[in-house]
PDB file of C-alpha atoms in Angstrom:
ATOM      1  CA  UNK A 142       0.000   0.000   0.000  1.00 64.00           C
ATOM      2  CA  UNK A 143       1.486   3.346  -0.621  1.00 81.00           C
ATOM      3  CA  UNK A 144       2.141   6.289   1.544  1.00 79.00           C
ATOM      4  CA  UNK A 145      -0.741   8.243   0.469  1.00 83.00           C
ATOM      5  CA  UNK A 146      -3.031   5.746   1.189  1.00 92.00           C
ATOM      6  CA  UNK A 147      -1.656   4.566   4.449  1.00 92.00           C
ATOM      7  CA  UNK A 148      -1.443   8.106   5.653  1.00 89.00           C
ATOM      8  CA  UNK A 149      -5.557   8.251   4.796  1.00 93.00           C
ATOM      9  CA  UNK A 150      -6.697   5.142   6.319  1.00 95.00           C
ATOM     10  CA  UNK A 151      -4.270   6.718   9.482  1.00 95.00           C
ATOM     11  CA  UNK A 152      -6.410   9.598   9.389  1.00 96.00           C
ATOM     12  CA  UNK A 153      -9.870   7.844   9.041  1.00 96.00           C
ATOM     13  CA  UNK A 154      -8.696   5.887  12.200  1.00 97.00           C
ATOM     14  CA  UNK A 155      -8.005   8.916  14.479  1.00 96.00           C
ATOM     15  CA  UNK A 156     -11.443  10.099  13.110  1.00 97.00           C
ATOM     16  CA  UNK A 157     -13.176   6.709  14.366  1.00 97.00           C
ATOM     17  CA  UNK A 158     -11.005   6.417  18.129  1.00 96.00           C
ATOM     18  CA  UNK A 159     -12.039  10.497  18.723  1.00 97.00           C
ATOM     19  CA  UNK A 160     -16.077   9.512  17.914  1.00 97.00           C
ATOM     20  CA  UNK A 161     -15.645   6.213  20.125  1.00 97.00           C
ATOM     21  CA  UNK A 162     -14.369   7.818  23.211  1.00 97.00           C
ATOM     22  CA  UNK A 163     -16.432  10.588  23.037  1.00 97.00           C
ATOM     23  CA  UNK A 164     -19.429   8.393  22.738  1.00 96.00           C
ATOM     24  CA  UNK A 165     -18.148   6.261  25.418  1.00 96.00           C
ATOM     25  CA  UNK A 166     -18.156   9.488  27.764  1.00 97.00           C
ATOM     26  CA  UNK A 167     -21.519  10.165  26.634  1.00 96.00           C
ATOM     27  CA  UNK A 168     -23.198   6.437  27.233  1.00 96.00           C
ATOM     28  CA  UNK A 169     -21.253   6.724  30.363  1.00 95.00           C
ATOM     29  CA  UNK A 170     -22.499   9.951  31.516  1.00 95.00           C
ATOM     30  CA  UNK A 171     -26.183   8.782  30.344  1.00 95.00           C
ATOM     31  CA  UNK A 172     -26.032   5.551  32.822  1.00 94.00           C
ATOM     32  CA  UNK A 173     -24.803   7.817  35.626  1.00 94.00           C
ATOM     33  CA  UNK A 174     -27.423   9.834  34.969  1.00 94.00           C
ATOM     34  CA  UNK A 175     -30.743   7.046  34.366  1.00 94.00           C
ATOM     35  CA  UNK A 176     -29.338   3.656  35.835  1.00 92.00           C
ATOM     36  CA  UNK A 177     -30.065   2.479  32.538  1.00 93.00           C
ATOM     37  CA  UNK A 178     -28.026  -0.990  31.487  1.00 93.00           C
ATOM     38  CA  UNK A 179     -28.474  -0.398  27.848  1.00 95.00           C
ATOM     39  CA  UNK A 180     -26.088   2.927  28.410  1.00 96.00           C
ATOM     40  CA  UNK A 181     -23.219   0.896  30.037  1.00 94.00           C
ATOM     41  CA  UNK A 182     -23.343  -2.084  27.641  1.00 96.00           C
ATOM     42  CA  UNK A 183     -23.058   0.776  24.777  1.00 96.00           C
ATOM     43  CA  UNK A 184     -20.305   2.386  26.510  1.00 96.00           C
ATOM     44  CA  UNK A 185     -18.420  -0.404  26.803  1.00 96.00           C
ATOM     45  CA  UNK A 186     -19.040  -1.590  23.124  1.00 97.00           C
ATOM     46  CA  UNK A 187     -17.945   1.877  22.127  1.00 96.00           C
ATOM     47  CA  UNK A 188     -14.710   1.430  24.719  1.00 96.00           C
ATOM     48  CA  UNK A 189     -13.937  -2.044  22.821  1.00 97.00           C
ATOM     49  CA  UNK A 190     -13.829   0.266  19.378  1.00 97.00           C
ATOM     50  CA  UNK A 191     -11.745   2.761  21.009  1.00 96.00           C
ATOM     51  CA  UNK A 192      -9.231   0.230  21.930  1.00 97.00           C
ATOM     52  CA  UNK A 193      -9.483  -1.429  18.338  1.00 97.00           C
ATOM     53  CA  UNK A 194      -8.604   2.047  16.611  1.00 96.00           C
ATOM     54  CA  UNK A 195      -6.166   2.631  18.959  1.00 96.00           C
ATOM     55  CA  UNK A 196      -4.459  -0.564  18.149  1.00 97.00           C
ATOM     56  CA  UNK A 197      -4.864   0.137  13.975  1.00 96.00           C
ATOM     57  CA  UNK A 198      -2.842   3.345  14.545  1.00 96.00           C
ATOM     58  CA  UNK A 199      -0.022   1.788  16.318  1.00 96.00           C
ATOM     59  CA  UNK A 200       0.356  -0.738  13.057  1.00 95.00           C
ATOM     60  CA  UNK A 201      -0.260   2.147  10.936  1.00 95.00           C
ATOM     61  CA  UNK A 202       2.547   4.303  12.451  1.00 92.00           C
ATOM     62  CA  UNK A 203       4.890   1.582  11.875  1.00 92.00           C
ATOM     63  CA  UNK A 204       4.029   0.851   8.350  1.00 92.00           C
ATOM     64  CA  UNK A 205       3.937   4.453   7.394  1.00 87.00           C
ATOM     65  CA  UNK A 206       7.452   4.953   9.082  1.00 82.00           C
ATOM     66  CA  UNK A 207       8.643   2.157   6.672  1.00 83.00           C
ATOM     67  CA  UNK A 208       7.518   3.453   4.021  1.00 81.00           C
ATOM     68  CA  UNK A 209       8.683   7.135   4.845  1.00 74.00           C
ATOM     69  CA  UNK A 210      11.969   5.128   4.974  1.00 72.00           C
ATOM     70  CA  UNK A 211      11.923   3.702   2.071  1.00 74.00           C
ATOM     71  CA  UNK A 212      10.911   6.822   0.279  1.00 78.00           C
ATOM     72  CA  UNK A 213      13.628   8.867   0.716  1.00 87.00           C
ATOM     73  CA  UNK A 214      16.629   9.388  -1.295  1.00 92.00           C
ATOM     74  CA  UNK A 215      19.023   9.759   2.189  1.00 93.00           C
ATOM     75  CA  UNK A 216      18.021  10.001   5.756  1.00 91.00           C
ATOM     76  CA  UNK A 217      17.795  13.730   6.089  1.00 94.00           C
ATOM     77  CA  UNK A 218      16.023  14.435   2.435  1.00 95.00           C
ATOM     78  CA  UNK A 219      13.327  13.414   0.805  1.00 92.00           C
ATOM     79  CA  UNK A 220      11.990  12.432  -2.900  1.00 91.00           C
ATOM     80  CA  UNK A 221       9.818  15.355  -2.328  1.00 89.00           C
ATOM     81  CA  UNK A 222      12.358  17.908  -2.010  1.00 95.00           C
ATOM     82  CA  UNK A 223      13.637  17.275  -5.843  1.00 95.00           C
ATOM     83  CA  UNK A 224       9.955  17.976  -7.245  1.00 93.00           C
ATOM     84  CA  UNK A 225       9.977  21.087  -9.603  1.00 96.00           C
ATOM     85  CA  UNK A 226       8.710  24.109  -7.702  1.00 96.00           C
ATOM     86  CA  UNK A 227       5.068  23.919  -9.484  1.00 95.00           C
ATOM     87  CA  UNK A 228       4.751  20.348  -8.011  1.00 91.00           C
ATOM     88  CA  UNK A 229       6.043  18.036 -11.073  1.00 93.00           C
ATOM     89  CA  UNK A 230       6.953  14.889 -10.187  1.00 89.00           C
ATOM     90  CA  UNK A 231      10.949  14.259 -11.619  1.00 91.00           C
ATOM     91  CA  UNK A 232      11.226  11.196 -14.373  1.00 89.00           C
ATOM     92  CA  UNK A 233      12.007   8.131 -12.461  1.00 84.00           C
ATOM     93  CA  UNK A 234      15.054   7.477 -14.380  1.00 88.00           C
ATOM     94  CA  UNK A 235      16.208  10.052 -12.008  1.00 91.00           C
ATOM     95  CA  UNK A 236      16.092   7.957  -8.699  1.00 90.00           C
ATOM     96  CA  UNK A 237      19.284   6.621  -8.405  1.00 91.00           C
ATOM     97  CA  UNK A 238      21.206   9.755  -9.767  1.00 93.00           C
ATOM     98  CA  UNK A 239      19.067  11.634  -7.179  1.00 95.00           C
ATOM     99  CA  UNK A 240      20.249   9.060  -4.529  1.00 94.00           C
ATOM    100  CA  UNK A 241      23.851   9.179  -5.582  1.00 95.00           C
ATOM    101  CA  UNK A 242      23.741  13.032  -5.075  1.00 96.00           C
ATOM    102  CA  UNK A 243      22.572  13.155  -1.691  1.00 97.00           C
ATOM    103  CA  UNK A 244      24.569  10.546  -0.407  1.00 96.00           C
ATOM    104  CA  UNK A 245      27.487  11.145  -1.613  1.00 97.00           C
ATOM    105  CA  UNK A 246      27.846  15.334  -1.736  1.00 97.00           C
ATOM    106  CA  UNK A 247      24.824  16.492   0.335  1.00 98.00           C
ATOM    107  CA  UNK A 248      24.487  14.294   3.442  1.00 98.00           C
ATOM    108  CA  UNK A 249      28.289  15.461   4.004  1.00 98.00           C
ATOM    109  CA  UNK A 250      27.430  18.578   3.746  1.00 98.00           C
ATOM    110  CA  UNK A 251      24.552  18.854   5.819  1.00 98.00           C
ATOM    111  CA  UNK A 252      27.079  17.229   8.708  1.00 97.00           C
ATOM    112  CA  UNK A 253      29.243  20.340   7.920  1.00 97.00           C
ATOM    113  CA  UNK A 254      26.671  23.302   7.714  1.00 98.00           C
ATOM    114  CA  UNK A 255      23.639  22.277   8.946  1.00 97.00           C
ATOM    115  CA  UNK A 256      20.066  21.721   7.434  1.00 97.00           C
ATOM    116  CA  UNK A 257      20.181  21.786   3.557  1.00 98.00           C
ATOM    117  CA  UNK A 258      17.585  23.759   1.960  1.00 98.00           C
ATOM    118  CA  UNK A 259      16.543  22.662  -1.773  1.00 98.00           C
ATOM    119  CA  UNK A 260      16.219  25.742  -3.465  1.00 97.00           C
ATOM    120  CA  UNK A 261      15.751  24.143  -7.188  1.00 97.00           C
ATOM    121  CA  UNK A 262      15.855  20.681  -8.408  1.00 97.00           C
ATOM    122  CA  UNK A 263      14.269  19.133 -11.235  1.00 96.00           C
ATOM    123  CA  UNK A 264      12.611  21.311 -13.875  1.00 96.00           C
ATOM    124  CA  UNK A 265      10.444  20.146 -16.576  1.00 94.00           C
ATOM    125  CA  UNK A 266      11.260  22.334 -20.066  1.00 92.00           C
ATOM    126  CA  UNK A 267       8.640  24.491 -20.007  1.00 95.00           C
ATOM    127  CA  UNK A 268       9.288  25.435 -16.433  1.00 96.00           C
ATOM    128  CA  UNK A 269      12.906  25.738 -17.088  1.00 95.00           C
ATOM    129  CA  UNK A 270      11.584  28.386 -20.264  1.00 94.00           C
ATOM    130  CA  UNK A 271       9.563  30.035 -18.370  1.00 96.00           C
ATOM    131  CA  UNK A 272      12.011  31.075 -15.309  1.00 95.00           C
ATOM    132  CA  UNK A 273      14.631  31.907 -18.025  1.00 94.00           C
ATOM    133  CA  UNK A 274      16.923  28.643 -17.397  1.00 92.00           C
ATOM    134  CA  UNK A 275      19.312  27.720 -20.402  1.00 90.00           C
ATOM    135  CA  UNK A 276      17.821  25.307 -22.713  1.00 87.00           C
ATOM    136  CA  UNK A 277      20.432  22.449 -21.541  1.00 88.00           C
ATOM    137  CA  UNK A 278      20.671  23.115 -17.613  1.00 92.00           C
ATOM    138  CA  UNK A 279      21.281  20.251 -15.602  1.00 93.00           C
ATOM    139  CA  UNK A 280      18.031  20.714 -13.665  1.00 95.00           C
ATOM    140  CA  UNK A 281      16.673  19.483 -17.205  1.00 93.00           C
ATOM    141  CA  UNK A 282      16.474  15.688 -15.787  1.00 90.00           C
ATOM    142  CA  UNK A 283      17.139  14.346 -19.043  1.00 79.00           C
ATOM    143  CA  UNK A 284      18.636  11.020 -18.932  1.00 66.00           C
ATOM    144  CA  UNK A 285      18.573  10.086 -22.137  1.00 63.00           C
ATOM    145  CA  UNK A 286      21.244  12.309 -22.544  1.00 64.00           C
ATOM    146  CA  UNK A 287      23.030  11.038 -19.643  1.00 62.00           C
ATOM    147  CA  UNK A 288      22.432  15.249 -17.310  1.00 73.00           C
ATOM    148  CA  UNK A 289      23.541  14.487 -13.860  1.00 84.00           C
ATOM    149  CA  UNK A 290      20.381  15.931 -11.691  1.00 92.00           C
ATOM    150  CA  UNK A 291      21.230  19.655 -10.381  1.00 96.00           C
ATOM    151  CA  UNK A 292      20.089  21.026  -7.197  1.00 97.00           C
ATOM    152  CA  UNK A 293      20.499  24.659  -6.066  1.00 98.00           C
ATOM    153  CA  UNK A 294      20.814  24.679  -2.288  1.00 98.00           C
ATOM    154  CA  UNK A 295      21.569  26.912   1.086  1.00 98.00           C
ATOM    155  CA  UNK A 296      22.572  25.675   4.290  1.00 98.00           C
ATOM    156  CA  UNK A 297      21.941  26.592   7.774  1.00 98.00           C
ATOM    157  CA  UNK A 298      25.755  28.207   8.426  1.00 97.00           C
ATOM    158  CA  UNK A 299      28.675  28.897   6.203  1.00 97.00           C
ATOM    159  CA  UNK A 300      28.492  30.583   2.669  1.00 98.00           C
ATOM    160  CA  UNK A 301      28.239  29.749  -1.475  1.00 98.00           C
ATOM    161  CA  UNK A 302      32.140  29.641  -0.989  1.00 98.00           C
ATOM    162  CA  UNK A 303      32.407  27.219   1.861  1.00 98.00           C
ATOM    163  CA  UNK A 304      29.130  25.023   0.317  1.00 98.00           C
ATOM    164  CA  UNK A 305      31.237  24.632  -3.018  1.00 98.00           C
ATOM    165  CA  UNK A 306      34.216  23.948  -1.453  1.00 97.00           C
ATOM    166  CA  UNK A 307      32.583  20.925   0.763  1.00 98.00           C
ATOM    167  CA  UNK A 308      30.508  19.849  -2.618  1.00 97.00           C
ATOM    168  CA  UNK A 309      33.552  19.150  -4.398  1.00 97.00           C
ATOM    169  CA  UNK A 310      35.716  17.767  -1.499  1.00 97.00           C
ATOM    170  CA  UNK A 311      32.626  15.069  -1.911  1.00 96.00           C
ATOM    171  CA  UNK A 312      32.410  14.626  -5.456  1.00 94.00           C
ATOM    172  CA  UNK A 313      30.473  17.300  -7.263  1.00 96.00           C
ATOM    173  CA  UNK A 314      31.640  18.268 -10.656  1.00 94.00           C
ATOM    174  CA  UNK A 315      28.966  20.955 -11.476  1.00 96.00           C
ATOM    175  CA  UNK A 316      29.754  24.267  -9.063  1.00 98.00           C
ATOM    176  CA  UNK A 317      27.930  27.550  -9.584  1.00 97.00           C
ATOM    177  CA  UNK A 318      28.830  29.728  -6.518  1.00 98.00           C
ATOM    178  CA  UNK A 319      25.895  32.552  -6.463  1.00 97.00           C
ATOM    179  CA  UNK A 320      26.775  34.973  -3.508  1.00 96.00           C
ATOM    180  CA  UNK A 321      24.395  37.688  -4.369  1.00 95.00           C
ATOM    181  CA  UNK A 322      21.543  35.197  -3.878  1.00 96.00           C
ATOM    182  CA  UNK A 323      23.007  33.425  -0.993  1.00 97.00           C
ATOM    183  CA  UNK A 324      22.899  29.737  -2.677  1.00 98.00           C
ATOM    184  CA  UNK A 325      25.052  26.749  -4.551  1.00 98.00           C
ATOM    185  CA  UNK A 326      24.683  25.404  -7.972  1.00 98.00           C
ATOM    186  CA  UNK A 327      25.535  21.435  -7.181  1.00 97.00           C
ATOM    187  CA  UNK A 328      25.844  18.505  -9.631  1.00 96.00           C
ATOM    188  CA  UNK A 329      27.433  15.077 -11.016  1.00 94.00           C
ATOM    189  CA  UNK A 330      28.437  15.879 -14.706  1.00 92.00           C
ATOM    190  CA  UNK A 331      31.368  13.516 -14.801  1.00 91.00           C
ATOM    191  CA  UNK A 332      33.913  16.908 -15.568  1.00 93.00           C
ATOM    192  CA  UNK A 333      34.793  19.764 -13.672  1.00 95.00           C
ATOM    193  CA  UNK A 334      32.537  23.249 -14.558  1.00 95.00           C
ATOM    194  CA  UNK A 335      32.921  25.977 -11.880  1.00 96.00           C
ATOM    195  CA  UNK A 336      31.003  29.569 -12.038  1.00 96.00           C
ATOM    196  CA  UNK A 337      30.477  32.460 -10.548  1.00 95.00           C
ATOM    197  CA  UNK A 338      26.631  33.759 -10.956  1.00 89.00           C
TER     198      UNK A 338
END
């Protein structure tokens, strides 16, 4: 089951525990109130539910944790992060250049300077047009011509200067130090390309 439906089937469980203890409070409160039997049998019956739901979520946690696990490129970043800032999903054919990237250049850097912020990743053509990108920049996943997938990033401390420098102590190629916007042009390309933006 994927993530998205896991997460939904979560949330319809927390929706069913919250109605079954409240209307265990309420059949409760009724037989406190009348001395009526049929309140307490229905209070326990919605107790029993409670404890059901309750017991759903735990399993659900764990599965969803898995599969948060599984769906991420690194520990610290996610699938989600290399999206294309209007919400495209990236080609597949990207995953294990993606996965290559962050475990290789930016986990070590995040050890160094702190959270990594994705600033750009993948961009579909027309997004790449339409932001004024050069028609063959690496955030162009295009694997059929072998790009390396680019991210643009900032980190919690240090500078574009000290980001670039870690990037290619770990292996990235591709180096575009922008100081006047505060962020680092990273990639794979298999050859060394350094700029200053």
């Amino acid at each position: 089951m994927n993530l998205t439906k896991l997460r939904a089937k979560r949330k319809k469980r927390r929706n069913s525990l919250q109605r079954h203890r409240a209307g265990a409070q309420k059949q409760r409160k009724l037989w406190r109130e009348t001395g009526k039997r049929g309140h307490l049998r229905q209070a326990k019956k919605n107790a029993r539910q409670a404890k059901r739901d309750a017991r759903a979520i735990r399993k659900l946690n764990v599965l969803i944790a898995r599969a948060e696990a599984a769906n991420r490129p690194s520990p610290n970043f996610s699938y989600r992060e290399f999206y294309c800032n209007d919400g495209t999903r990236f080609p597949d054919s990207a995953k294990p250049h993606i996965d290559r990237l962050c475990k290789e250049v930016l986990e070590p850097i995040r050890k160094e300077y702190g959270t990594v912020r994705i600033n750009s990743a993948y961009r579909h053509a027309s997004y790449n047009r339409a932001i004024g990108g050069v028609s063959n920049s690496y955030h162009v996943y295009d694997y059929r011509g072998g790009r390396a997938p680019a991210v643009d990033i900032t980190c919690a401390r240090g500078n574009p200067e000290s980001w670039a420098s870690a990037a290619a102590r770990n292996g990235a190629d591709g180096i575009g130090i922008y100081r006047g916007s505060n962020f680092t042009h990273l990639d794979q390309r298999g050859y060394s390309s350094r700029w200053y933006g």
